[in-house]
XYZ file of C-alpha atoms in Angstrom:
649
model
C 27.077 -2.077 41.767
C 23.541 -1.207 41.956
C 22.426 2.113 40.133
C 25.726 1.912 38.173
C 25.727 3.268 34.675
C 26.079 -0.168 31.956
C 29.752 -0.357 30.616
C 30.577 -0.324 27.030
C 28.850 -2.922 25.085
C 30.690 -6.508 24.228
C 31.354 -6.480 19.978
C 29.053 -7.503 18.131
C 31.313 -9.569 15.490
C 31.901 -12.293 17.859
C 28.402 -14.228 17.124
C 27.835 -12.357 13.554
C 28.479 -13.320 10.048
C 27.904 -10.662 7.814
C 27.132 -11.611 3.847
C 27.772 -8.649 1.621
C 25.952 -9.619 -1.305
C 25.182 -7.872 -4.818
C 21.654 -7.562 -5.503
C 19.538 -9.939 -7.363
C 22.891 -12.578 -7.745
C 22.003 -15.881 -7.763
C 25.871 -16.416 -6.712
C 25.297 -14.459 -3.037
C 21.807 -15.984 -2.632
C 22.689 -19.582 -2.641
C 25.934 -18.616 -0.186
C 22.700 -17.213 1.565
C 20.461 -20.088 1.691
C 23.593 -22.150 2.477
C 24.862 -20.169 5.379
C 21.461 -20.241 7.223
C 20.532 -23.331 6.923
C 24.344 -24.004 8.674
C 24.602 -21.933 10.870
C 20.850 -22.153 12.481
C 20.804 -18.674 13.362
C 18.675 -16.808 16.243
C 18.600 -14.043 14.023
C 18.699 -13.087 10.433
C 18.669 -8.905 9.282
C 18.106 -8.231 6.268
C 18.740 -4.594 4.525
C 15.212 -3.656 3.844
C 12.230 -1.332 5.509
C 11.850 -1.707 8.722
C 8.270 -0.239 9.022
C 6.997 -3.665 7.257
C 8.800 -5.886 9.764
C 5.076 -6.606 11.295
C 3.426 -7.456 8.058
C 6.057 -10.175 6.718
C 3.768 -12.763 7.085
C 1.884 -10.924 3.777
C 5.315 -11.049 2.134
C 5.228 -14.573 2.501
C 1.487 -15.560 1.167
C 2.767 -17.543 -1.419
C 3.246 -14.834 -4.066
C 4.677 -15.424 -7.715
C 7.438 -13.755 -7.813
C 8.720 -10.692 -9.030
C 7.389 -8.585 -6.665
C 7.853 -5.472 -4.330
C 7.376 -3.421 -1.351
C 6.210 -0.083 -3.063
C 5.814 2.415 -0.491
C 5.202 6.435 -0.877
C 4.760 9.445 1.824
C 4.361 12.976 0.604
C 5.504 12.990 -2.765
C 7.646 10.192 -2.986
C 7.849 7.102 -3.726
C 9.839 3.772 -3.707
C 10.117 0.443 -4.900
C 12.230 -2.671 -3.139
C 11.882 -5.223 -5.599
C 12.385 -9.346 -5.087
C 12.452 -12.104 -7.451
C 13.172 -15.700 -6.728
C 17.048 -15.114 -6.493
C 17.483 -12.005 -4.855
C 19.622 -12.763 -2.047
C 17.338 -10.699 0.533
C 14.273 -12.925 -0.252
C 16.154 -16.042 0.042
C 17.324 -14.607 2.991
C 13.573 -14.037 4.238
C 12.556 -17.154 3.150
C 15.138 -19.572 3.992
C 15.725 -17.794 7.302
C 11.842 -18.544 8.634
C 12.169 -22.023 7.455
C 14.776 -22.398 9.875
C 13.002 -20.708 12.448
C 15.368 -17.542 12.657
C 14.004 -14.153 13.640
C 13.781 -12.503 10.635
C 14.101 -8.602 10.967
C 14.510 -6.168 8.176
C 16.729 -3.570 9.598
C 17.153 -0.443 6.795
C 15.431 2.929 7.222
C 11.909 3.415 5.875
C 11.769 4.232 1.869
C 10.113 7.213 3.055
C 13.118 8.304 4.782
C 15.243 11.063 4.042
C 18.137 9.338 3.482
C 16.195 7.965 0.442
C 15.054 11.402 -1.121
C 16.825 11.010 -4.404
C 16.737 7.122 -4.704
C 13.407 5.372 -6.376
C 15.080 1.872 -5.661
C 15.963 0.963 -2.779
C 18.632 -1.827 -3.944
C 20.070 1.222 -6.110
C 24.003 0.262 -6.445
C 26.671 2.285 -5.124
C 28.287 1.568 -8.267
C 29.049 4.686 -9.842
C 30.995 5.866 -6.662
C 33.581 2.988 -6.756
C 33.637 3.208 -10.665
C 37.706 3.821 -10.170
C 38.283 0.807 -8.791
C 35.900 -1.948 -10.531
C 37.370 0.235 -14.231
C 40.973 -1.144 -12.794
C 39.859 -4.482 -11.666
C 37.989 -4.551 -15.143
C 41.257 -4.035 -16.993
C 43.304 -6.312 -14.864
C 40.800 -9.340 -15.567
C 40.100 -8.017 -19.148
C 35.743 -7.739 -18.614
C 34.449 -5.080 -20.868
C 31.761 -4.018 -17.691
C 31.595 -4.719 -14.094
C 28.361 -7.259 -15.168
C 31.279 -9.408 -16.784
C 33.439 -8.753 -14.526
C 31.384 -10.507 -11.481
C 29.942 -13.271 -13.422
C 33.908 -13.955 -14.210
C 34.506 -13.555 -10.364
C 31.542 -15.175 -9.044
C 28.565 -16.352 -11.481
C 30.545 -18.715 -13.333
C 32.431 -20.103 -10.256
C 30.029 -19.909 -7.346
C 31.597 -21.910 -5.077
C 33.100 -21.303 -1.457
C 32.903 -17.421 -2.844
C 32.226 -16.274 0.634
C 35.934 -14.852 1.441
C 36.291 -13.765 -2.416
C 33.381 -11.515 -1.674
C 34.585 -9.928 1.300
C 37.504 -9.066 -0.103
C 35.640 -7.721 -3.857
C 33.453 -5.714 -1.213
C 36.444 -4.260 1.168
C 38.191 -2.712 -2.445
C 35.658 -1.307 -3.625
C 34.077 0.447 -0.469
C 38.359 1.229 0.270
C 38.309 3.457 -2.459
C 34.464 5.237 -1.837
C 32.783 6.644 0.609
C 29.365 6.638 1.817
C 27.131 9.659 1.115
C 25.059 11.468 4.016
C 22.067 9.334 3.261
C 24.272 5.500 3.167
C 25.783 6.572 6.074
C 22.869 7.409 8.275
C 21.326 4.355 6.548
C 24.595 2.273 7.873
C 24.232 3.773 11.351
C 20.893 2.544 11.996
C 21.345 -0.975 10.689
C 24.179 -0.902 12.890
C 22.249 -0.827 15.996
C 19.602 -3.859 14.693
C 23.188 -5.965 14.476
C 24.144 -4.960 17.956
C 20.713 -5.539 19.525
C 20.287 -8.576 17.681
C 23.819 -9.489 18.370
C 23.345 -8.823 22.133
C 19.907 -10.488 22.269
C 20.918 -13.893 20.537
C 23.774 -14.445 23.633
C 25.856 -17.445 22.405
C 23.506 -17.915 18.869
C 24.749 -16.960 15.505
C 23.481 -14.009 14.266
C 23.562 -13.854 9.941
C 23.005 -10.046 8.392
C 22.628 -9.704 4.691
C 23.300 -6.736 3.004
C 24.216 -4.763 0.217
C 28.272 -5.099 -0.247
C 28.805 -2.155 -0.536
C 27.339 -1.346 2.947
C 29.432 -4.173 4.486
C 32.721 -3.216 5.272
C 31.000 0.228 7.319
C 28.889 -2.607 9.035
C 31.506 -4.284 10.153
C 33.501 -1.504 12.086
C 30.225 -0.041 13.700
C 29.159 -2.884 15.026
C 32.578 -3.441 16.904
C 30.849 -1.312 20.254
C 27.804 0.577 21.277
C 24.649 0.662 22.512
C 22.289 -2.590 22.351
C 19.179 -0.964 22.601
C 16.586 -1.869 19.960
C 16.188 0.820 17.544
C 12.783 2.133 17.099
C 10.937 2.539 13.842
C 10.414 5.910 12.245
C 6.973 6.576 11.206
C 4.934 8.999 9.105
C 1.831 8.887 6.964
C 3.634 7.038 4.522
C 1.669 3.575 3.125
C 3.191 0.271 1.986
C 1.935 -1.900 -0.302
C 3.249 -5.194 -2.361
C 2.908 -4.637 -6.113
C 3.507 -7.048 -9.256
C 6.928 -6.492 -10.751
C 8.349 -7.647 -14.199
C 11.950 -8.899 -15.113
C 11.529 -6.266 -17.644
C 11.607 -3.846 -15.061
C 14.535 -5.453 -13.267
C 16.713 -5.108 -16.435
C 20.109 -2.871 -16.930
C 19.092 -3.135 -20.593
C 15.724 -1.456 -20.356
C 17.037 1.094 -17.862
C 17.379 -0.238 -14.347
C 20.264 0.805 -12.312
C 20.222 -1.829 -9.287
C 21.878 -5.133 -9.492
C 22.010 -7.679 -12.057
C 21.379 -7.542 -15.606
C 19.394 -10.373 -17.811
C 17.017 -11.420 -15.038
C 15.397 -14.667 -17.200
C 19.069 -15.780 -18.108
C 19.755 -15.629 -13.708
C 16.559 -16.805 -13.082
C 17.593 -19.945 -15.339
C 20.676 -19.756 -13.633
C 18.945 -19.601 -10.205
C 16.254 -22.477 -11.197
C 18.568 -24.852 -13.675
C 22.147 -24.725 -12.813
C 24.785 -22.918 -15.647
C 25.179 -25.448 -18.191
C 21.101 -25.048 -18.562
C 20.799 -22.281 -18.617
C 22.937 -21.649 -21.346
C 21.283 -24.259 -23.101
C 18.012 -22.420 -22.862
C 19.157 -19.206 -23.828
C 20.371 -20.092 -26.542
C 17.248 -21.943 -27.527
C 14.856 -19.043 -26.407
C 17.183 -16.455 -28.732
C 16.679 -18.869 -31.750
C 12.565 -19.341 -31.234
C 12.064 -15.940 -31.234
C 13.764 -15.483 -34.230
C 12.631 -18.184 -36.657
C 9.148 -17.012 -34.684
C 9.803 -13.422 -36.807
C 10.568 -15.201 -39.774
C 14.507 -14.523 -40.036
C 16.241 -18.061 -40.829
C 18.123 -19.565 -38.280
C 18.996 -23.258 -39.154
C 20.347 -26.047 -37.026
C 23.769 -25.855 -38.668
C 23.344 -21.591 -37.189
C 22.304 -23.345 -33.986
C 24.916 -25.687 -33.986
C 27.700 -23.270 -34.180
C 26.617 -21.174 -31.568
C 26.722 -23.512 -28.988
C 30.002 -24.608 -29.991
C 31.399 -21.260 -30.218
C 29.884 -20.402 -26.775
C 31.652 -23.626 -25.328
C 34.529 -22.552 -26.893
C 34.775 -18.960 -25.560
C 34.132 -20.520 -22.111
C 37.194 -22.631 -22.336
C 39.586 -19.770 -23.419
C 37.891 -17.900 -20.709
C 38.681 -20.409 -18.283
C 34.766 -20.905 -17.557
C 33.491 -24.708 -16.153
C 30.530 -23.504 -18.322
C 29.265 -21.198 -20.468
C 29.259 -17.938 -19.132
C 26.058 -15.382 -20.154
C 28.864 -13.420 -22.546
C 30.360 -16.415 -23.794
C 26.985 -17.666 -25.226
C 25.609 -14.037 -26.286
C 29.302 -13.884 -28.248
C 28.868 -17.147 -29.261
C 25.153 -16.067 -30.862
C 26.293 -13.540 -32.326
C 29.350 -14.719 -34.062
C 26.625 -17.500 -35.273
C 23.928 -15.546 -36.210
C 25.195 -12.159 -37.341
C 26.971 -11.917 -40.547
C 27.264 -8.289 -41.105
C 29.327 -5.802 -39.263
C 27.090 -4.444 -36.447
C 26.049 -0.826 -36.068
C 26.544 -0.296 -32.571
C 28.035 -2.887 -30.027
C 26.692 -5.102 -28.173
C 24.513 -3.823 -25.128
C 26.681 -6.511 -22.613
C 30.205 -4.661 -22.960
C 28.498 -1.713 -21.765
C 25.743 -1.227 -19.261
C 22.431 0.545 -20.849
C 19.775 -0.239 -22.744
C 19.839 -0.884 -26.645
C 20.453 1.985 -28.763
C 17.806 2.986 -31.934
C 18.562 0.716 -34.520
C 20.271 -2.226 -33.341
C 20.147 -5.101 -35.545
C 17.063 -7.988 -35.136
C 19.631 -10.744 -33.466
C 20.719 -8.472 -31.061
C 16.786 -7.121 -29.979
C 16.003 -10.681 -29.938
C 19.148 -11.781 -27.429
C 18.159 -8.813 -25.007
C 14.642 -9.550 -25.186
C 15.498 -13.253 -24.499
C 17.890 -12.505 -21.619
C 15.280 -10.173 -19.891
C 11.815 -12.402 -20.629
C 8.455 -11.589 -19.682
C 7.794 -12.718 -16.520
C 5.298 -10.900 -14.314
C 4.610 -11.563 -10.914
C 1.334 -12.333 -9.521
C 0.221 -11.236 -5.891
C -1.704 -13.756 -3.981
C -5.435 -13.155 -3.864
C -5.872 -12.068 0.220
C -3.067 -9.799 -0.076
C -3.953 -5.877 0.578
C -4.748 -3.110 -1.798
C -5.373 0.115 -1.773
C -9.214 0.798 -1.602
C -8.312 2.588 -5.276
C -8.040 -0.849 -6.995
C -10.902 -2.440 -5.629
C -13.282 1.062 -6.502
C -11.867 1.149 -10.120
C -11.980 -2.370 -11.389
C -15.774 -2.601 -10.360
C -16.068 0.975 -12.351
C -14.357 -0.891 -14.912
C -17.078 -3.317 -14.785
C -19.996 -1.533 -13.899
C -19.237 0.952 -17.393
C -18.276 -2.541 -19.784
C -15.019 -1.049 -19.741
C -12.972 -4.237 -18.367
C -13.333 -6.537 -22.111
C -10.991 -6.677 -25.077
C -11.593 -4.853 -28.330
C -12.499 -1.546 -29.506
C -14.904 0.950 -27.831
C -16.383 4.453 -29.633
C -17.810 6.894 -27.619
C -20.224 9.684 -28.595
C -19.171 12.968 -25.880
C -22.338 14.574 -26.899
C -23.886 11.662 -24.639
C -23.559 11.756 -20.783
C -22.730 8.284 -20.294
C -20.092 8.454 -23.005
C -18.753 11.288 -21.319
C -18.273 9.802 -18.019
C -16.484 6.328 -19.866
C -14.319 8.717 -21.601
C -13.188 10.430 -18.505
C -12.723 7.408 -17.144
C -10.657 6.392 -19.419
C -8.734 9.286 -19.723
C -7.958 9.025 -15.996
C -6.747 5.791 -16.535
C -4.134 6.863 -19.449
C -2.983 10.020 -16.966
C -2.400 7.718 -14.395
C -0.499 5.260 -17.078
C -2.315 1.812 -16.365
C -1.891 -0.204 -18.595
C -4.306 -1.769 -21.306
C -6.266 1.614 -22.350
C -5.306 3.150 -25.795
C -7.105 6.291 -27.470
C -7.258 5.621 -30.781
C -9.448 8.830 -32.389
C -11.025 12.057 -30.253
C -10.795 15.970 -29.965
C -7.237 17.256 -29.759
C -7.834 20.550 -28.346
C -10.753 22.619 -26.914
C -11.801 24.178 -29.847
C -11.462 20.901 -31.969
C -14.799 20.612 -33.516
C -14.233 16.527 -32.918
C -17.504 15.227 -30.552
C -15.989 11.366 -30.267
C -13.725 9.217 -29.415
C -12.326 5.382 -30.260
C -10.705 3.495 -27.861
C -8.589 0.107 -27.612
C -9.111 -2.095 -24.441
C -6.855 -4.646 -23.920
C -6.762 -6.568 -20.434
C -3.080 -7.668 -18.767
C -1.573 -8.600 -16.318
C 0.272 -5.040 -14.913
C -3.031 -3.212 -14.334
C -3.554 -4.138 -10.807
C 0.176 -3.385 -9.781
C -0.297 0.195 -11.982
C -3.461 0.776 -9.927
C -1.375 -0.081 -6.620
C 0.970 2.931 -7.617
C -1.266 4.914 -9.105
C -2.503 5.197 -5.134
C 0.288 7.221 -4.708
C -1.934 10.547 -5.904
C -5.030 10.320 -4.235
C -7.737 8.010 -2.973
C -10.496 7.948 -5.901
C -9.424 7.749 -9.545
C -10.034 11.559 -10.172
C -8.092 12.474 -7.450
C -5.473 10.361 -8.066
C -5.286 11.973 -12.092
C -5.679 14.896 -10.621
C -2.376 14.452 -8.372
C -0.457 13.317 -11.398
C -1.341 15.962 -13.421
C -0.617 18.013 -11.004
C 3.079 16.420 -10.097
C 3.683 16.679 -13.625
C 3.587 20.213 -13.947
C 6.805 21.347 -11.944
C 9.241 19.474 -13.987
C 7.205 20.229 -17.270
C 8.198 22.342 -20.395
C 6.062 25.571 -20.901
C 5.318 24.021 -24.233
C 4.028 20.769 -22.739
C 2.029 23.079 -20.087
C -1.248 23.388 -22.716
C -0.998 19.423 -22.817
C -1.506 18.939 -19.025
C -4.321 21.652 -18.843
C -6.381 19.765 -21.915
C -5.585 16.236 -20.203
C -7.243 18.047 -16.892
C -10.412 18.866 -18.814
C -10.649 15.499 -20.318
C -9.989 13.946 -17.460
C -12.535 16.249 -15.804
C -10.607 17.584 -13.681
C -11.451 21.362 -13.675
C -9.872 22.407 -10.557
C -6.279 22.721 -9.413
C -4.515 23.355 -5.808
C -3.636 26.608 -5.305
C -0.105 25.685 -5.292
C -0.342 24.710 -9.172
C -2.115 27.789 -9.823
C 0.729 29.568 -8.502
C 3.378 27.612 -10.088
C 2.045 27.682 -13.167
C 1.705 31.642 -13.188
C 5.450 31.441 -12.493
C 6.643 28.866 -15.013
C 4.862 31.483 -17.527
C 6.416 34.566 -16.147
C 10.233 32.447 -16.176
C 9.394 31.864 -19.678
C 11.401 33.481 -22.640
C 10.403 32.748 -25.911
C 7.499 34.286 -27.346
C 6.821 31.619 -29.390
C 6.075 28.811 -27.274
C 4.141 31.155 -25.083
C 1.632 32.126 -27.609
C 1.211 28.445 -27.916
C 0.134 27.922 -24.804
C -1.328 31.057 -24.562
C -3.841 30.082 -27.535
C -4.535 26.558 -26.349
C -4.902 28.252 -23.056
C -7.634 30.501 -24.606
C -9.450 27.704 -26.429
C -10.191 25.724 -23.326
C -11.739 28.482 -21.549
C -13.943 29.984 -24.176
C -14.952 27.149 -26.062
C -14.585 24.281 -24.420
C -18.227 23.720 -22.930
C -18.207 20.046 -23.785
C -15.574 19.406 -21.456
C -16.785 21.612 -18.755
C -13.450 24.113 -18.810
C -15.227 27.154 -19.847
C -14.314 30.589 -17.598
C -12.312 27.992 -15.908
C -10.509 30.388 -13.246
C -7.089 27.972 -13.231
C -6.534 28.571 -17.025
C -7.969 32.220 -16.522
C -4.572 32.308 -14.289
C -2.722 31.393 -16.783
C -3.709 33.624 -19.614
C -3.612 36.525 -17.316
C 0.114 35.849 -16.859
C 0.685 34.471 -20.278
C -0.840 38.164 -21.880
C 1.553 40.100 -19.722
C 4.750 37.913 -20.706
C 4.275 37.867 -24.221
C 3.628 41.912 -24.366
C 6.432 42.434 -21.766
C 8.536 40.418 -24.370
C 7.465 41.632 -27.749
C 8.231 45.388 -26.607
C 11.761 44.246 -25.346
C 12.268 42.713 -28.958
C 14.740 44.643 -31.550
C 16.110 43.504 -34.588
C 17.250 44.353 -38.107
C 15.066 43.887 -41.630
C 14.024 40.147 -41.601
C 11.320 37.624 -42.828
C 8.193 37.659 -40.499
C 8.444 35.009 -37.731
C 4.924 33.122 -37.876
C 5.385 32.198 -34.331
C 6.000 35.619 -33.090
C 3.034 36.590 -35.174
C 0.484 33.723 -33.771
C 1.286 34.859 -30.239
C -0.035 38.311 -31.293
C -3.071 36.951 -32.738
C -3.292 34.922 -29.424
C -2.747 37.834 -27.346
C -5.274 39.866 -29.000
C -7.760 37.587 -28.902
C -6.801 37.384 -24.979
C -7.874 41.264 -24.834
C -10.517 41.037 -26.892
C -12.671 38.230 -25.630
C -10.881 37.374 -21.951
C -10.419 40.685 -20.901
C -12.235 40.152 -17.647
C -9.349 37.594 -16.156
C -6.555 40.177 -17.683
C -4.714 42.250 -14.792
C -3.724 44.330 -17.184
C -5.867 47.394 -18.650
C -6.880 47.816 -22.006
C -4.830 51.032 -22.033
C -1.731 49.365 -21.029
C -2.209 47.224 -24.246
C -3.190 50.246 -26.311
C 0.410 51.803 -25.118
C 2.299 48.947 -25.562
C 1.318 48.553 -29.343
C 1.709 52.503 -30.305
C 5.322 51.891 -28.802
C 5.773 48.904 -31.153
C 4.117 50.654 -34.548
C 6.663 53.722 -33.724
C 10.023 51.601 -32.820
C 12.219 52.164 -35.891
C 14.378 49.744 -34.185
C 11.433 46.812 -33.568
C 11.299 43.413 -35.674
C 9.505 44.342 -38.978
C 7.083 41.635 -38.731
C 5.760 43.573 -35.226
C 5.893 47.090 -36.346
C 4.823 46.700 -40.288
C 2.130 43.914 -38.989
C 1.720 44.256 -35.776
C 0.023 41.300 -34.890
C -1.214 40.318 -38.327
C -0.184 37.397 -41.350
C 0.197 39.738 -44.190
C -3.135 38.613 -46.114
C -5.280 39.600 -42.994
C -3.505 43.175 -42.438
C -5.907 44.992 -43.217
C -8.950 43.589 -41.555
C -7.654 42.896 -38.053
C -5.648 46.808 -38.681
C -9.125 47.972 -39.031
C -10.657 46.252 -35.564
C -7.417 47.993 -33.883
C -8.333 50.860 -34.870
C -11.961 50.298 -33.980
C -11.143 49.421 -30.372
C -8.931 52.452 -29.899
C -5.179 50.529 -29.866
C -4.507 52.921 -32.741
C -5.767 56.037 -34.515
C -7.452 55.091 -37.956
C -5.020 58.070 -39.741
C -2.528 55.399 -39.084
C -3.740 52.248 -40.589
C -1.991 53.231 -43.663
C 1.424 53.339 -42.780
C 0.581 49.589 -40.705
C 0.313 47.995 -44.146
């Protein structure tokens, strides 16, 4: 009937084959690669950002992989990382050969729903912990890393309906948080659109597992409207990645562990890759001199094959050759156990064999973008500063601060190290404002991660001293009070000598939260040092770190009178934060709020408090050899009468 409202949407499971898939398995990407190129799909979704569905042409320039979408919108940022076996970039990659509509279908990483998550591939593992800890005991894996390669790495094939039912389990016994299910909501709708659009033509959707299951059950009716994407003022931009940085052993909490060993896996087939791990663990170690011989070598592949067989492996297994290496290679009884029956990174003192395995089963490769893709104008503006200062060689640079140009490399420089690119090391320079120190030695060395640092470091601003400024500046919320005087000095050598309101603000507040005298007087004198010394650096009467001492004075005097305490040594760092304040009144009094009189009553109260810590009443604010002297200038500027200097030493 004309006009009629549409009835309920036909399912969208009927021309759909969903592939839940853990991230960076080289397992679920070949079921990928062989499921496309099957089924000939109209359409393949992908779980990643939607906003960069019009620029995956750049994805595909012919990149060496790792690399990732990094994108970032009003203080946040995110990464979506691919290497060469990540399901989702097989998916991409295999899905365009076949002439498939690739779509990525997940919120923006600028989203909400990703406020707490860096990584966009971040597991859901630690909610179904319960049930992979049971599945772990009932298949005797130490971790849920040896656990799948049991279930899936080591016996990839037809794993298809062995990972639906891995992924229904675990998602059985979890449930999605607010963000993954607003997340699963919205991919839902791509699958029915898609689903709807295709007609009679397969549809294939690759996801994380874990998201799966919820897929499956909201795709069964609603609308088939196309979903729009949200936008913002967020930016995207591809950035080199590392395996390094893809590694459970250095810290990464998304996917697979041992990326080189996969990527071997991915490249070579199993029985290869063992092969080469093996060999790779034993070069770097005769390369450091420890003795490995061929009889050491020998024996480890044996004892790898052999663990394989008891394991009921067709071949070696990633544990069954690391246990097999060290069995072969490690004689004494180990410290702390190995990093692959847990999941973190090595502990402090782990013996050579084992640095060398982990550094063998991560490896050093670093992607390379291709040369037309886009960059921030930030890269482009600093590597021709880099250039244009003789700052972009190898070797060691000195610096006289004394000279303008050296001034401006060194701030340069100093921007750089804020901003953490890579391949910029101070070697010698002042430490402080009042550090009498008037140079500086440097280390250049080029690599390959500066351009993807320089991508990120885009994040903070659009020029290199905004962008230091902006991580100085995000620093200093989550920052110690003690580590407060750090980021101020790094802002005058960076010269940056103004701060957002906001940061004045919060760092007034940080100081008047603070507690312990002692740390304030530290920052409180390195405070003071920077703004009446420190002309070389331009921070002098600097009105930022005025703020601060103004609210640093007032704590520390608020504190001291608050303090009581029975006969004890004198506290040196209660006593420097005196010395600090004074000097605060004496030479800074014009950015005090306070009056001199309000400093005057506050230390009569302390010199008459029987109940006040010795070292404030019998010294005030004095070490015991200058007592007298610095007694005297009290009394000279009125704090207290001269009758009384007596009875203060």
């Amino acid at each position: 009937m004309a006009g009629a409202a549409p009835g309920p949407a036909p399912a969208a499971r009927m021309n759909t084959t969903f592939i839940g898939v853990r991230h960076h398995s080289p397992a679920c990407a070949r079921l990928v690669a062989e499921t496309i190129e099957r089924l000939n799909p109209a359409y393949v979704l992908i779980e990643g950002p939607a906003d960069v569905n019009d620029r995956l042409d750049e994805l595909l320039l012919g990149h060496e992989l790792p690399i990732a979408i990094f994108s970032y919108d009003d203080g946040h940022a995110s990464w979506t990382p691919f290497c060469d076996y990540s399901p989702e970039w097989v998916a991409l990659t295999v899905g365009r050969a076949c002439g498939a509509d690739v779509r990525f279908i997940d919120l923006p990483a600028w989203h909400p729903a990703f406020a707490w998550r860096s990584n966009r591939y971040a597991d859901a593992e630690l909610r179904y912990a319960e049930v992979t800890e049971r599945l772990c005991r009932e298949f005797a894996a130490d971790n849920v890393d040896t656990l799948w390669d049991q279930m899936f790495e080591a016996d990839p094939d037809d794993i298809a309906e062995r990972l639906a039912q891995y992924f229904d389990l675990v998602r059985g016994a979890a449930s999605a948080d607010e963000g993954d299910a607003e997340r699963e909501e919205y991919m839902a709708r791509w699958i029915r659109a898609a689903a709807h659009d295709a007609g009679d033509r397969p549809v294939v959707v690759v996801t994380g597992g874990f998201h799966t299951p919820a897929l499956k059950s909201l795709t069964t009716s609603g609308g088939v409207d196309w979903p729009e994407v949200p936008r913002s003022s967020g930016m995207s931009y591809l950035v080199p990645y590392s395996h390094q940085r893809l590694d459970a052993f250095t810290g990464y909490q998304s996917g697979m562990p041992s990326p080189e060993y996969y990527h071997r896996v991915w490249t070579d087939g199993l029985a290869k890759a063992a092969d080469g791990l093996v060999e790779s663990v034993v070069e770097r170690l005769r390369g450091l001199k420890q003795p490995v011989s061929t009889a050491d070598l020998i024996a480890a592949r044996t004892l790898a094959t052999g663990l394989a067989r008891l394991r009921g492996h067709v071949y070696p297994a990633r544990t069954d050759v690391l246990d097999g290496l060290v069995s072969a290679l490690v004689a004494e009884d180990l410290s702390q156990p190995p990093p692959w029956t847990r999941r973190g990174p090595l502990l402090p003192g782990a013996h050579p064999a084992l640095v060398q395995m982990v550094a063998a089963l991560s490896g050093e490769r670093v992607g390379t973008l291709h040369p037309e893709t886009p960059a921030p104008p930030l890269v482009t503006a600093v590597l021709e500063e880099l250039r244009t200062l003789e700052l972009d060689g190898k070797g060691e640079v000195r610096l006289a601060l004394t000279d303008p140009d050296g001034m401006v490399r060194s701030r340069v420089l100093h921007r750089l190290r804020v901003l953490q690119v890579p391949g910029f090391r101070r070697l010698a320079g002042p430490l402080s404002g009042a550090d009498p120190v008037l140079d500086e030695r440097w280390r250049l060395t080029p690599c390959e991660e500066r351009v993807g640092a320089l991508i990120e470091a885009a994040q903070y601003g659009g020029t290199l001293a905004e962008a230091a400024g902006g991580a100085l500046e995000r620093r200093i919320p989550k920052a110690s009070i003690a580590d407060l005087t750090g980021i101020l000095f790094d802002a005058a050598l960076c010269g940056i000598t103004t701060l957002s309101g906001d940061v004045i603000s919060t760092l007034a507040k940080r100081v008047q939260d603070a507690s312990e005298v002692e740390v304030l007087g530290v920052v409180l004198a390195g405070v003071l040092g920077l703004w009446r010394h420190d002309r070389l650096f331009g921070t002098a009467q600097d009105p930022v770190l005025g703020a601060v001492i103004d609210a640093s004075t007032a704590r520390i005097l608020w504190l001291v009178e608050g303090l009581h305490s029975g006969p004890a040594p004198a506290d040196d760092g209660r006593l420097r934060a005196l010395i600090a304040t004074r000097d605060a009144v004496v030479h800074a009094q014009s950015v005090l709020s306070m009056q001199r009189t309000d400093v005057q009553g506050v230390a009569r109260r302390i010199a008459s408090d029987a109940a006040a810590p010795p070292d404030l009443r019998g010294h005030l604010i004095l070490v015991r050899q200058e007592c007298l002297l610095w007694v005297d200038r009290f009394a000279r500027f009125g704090w207290i009468p001269r009758s009384g200097c007596g009875s203060l030493c």
